[in-house]
Coordinates of N, CA and C in Angstrom, one line a residue:
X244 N 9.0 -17.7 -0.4 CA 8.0 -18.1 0.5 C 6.6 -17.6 0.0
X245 N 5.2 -18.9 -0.4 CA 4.3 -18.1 -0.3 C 3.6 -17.9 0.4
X246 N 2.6 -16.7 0.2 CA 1.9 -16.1 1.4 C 0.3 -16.5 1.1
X247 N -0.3 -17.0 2.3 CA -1.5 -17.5 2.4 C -2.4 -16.6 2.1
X248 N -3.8 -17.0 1.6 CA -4.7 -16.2 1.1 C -4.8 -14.6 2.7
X249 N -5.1 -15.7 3.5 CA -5.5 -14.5 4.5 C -4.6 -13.7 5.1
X250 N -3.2 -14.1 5.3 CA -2.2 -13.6 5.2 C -1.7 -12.3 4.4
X251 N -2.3 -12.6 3.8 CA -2.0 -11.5 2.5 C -3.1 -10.3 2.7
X252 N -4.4 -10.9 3.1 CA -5.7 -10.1 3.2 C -5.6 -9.2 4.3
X253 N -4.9 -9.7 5.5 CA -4.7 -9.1 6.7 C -3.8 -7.7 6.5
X254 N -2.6 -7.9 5.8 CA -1.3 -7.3 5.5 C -2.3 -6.6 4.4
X255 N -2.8 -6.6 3.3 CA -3.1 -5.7 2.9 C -4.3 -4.4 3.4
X256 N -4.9 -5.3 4.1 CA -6.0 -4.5 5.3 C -5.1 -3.6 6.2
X257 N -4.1 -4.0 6.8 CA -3.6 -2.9 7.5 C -3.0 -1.9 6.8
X258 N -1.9 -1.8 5.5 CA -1.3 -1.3 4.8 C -1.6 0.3 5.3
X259 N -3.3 0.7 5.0 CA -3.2 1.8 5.3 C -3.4 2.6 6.5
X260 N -3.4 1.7 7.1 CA -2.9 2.4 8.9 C -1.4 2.9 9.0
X261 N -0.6 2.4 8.3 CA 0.9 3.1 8.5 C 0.7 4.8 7.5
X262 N 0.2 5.0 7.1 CA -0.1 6.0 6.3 C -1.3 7.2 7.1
X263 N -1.6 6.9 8.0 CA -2.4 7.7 8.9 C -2.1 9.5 8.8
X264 N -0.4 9.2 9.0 CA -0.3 11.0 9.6 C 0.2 11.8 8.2
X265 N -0.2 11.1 6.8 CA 0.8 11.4 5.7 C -0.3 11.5 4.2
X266 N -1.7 10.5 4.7 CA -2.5 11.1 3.8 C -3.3 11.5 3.9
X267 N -4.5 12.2 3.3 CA -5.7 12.7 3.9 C -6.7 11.7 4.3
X268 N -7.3 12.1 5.0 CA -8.9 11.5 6.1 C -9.7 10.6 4.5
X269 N -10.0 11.5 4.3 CA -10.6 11.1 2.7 C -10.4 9.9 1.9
X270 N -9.1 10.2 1.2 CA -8.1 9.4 0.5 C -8.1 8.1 1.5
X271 N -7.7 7.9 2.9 CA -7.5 6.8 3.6 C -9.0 6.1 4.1
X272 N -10.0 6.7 4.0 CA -11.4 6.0 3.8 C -12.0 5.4 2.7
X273 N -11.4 5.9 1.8 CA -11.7 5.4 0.7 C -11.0 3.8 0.0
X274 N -9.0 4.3 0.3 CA -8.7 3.0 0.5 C -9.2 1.9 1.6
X275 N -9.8 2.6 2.5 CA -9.8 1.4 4.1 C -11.1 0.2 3.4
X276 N -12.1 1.4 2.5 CA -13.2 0.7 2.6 C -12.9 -0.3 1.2
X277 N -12.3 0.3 0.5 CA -11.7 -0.9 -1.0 C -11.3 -2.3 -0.2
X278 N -10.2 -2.0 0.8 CA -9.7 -3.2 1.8 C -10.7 -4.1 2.3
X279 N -11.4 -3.2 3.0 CA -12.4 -3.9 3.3 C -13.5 -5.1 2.7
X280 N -13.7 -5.0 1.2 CA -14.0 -5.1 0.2 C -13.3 -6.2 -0.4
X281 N -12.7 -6.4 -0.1 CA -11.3 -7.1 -0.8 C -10.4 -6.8 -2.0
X282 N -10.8 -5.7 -2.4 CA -10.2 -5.2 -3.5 C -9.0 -4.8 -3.4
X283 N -8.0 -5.6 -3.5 CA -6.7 -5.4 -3.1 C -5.9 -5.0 -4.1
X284 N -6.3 -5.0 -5.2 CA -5.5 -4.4 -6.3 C -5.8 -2.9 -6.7
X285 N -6.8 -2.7 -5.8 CA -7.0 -1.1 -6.1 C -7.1 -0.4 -5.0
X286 N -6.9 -1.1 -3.6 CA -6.2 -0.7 -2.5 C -4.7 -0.3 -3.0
X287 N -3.8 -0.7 -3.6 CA -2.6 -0.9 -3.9 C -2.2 0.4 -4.8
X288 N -3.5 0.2 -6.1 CA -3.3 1.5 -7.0 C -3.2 2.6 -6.3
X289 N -4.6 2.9 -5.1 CA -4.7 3.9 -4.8 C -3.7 4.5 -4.0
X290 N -3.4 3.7 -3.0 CA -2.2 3.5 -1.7 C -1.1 4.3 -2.5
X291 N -0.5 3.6 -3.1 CA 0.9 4.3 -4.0 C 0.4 5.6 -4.9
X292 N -0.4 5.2 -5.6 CA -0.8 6.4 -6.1 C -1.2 8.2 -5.5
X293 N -1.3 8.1 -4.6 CA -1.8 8.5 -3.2 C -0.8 9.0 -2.1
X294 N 0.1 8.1 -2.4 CA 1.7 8.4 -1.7 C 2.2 9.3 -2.5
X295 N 2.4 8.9 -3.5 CA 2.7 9.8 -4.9 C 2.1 10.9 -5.2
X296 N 1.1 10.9 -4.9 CA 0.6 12.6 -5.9 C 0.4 13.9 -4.3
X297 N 0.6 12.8 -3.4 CA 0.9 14.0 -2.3 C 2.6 14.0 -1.2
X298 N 3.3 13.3 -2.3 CA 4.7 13.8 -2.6 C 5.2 13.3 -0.9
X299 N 4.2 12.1 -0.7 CA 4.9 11.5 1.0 C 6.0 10.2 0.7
X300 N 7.1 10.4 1.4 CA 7.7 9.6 1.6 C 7.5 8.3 1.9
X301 N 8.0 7.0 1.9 CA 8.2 5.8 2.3 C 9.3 5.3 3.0
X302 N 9.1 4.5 4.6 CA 10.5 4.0 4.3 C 10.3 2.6 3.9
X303 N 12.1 2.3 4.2 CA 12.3 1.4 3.0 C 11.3 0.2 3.3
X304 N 11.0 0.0 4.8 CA 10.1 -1.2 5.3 C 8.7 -1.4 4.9
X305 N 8.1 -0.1 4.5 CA 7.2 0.1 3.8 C 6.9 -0.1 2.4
X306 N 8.2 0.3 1.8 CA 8.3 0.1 0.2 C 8.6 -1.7 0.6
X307 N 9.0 -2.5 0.9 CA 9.2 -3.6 1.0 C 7.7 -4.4 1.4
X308 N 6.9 -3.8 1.8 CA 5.8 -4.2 2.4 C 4.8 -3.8 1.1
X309 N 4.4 -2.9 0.7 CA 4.3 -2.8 -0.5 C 4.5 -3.3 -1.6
X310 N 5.8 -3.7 -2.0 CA 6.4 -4.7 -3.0 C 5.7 -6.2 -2.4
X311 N 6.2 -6.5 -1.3 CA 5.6 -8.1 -1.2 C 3.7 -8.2 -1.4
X312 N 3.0 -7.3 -1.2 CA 1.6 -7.4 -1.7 C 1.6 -7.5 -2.7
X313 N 2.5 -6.8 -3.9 CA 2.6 -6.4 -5.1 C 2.4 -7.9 -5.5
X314 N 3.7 -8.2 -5.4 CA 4.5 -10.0 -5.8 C 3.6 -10.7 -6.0
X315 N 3.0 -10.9 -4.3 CA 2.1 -11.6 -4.1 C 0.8 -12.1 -5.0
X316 N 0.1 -10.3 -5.3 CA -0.8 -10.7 -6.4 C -0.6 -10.6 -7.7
X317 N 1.1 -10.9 -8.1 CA 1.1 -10.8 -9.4 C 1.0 -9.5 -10.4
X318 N 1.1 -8.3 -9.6 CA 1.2 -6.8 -10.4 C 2.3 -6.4 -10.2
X319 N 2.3 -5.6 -11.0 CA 3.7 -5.2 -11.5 C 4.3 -4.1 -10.2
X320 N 5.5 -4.3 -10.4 CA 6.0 -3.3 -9.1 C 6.4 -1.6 -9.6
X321 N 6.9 -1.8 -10.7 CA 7.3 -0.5 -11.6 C 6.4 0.9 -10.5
X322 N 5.4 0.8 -10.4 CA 4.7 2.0 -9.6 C 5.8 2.6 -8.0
X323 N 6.3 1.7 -7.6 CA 7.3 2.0 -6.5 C 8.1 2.7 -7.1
X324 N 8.5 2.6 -7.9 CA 10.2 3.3 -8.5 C 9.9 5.0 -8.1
X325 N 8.5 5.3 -8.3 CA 8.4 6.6 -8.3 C 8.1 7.3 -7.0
X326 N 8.1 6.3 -6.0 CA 7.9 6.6 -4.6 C 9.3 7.7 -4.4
X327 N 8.6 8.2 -3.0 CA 9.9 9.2 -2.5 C 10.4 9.1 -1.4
X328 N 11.5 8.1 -1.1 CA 12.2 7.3 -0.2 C 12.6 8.1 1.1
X329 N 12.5 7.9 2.3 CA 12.7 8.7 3.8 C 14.6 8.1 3.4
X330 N 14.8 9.0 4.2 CA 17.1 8.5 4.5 C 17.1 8.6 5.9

C-alpha cells in the first residue's frame, strides 16, 4: 500500500506525541519543531535516536509505526533493531 504525501506528513507530525511521558520536554521540542518543518528524516533520526540513548521502550505498534515512516521515505530501518521492546 502506498501512503500519500500528506498521509505520511500527518503520521509523521504526530509520531512524537506518543512519546510525551518517555522523553524529555527539550528533546520533544525540538523533534515537534523539525515535524513541523517537514523534516521528516531527521524527525525520525532524532525520534529513534532519542528513544535509544534514553534507554525508553517501544511497543510493538510503535516500532511498526516507525518502520512504515521509515519505508515510506526510503531509509533504512536497521536503526529499530536497537530499540528496547515493552512485553
Amino acid at each position: 500500500m502506498r501512503v500519500g504525501h500528506r498521509e505520511l506528513a500527518l503520521a509523521i507530525r504526530r509520531l512524537p506525541e506518543r512519546f510525551t511521558d518517555r522523553l524529555p520536554d527539550r528533546t520533544l521540542q525540538r523533534i515537534s519543531i523539525a515535524a513541523s518543518g517537514g523534516q521528516w528524516q531527521q524527525v525520525l533520526d532524532d525520534l529513534i535516536g532519542s528513544l535509544h540513548a534514553y534507554n525508553q521502550p517501544v511497543t510493538v505498534e510503535e516500532r511498526d509505526q516507525l518502520r512504515a515512516a521509515l519505508e515510506a521515505l526510503r531509509l533504512p530501518i536497521a536503526p529499530l533493531h536497537d530499540l528496547d521492546m515493552r512485553r
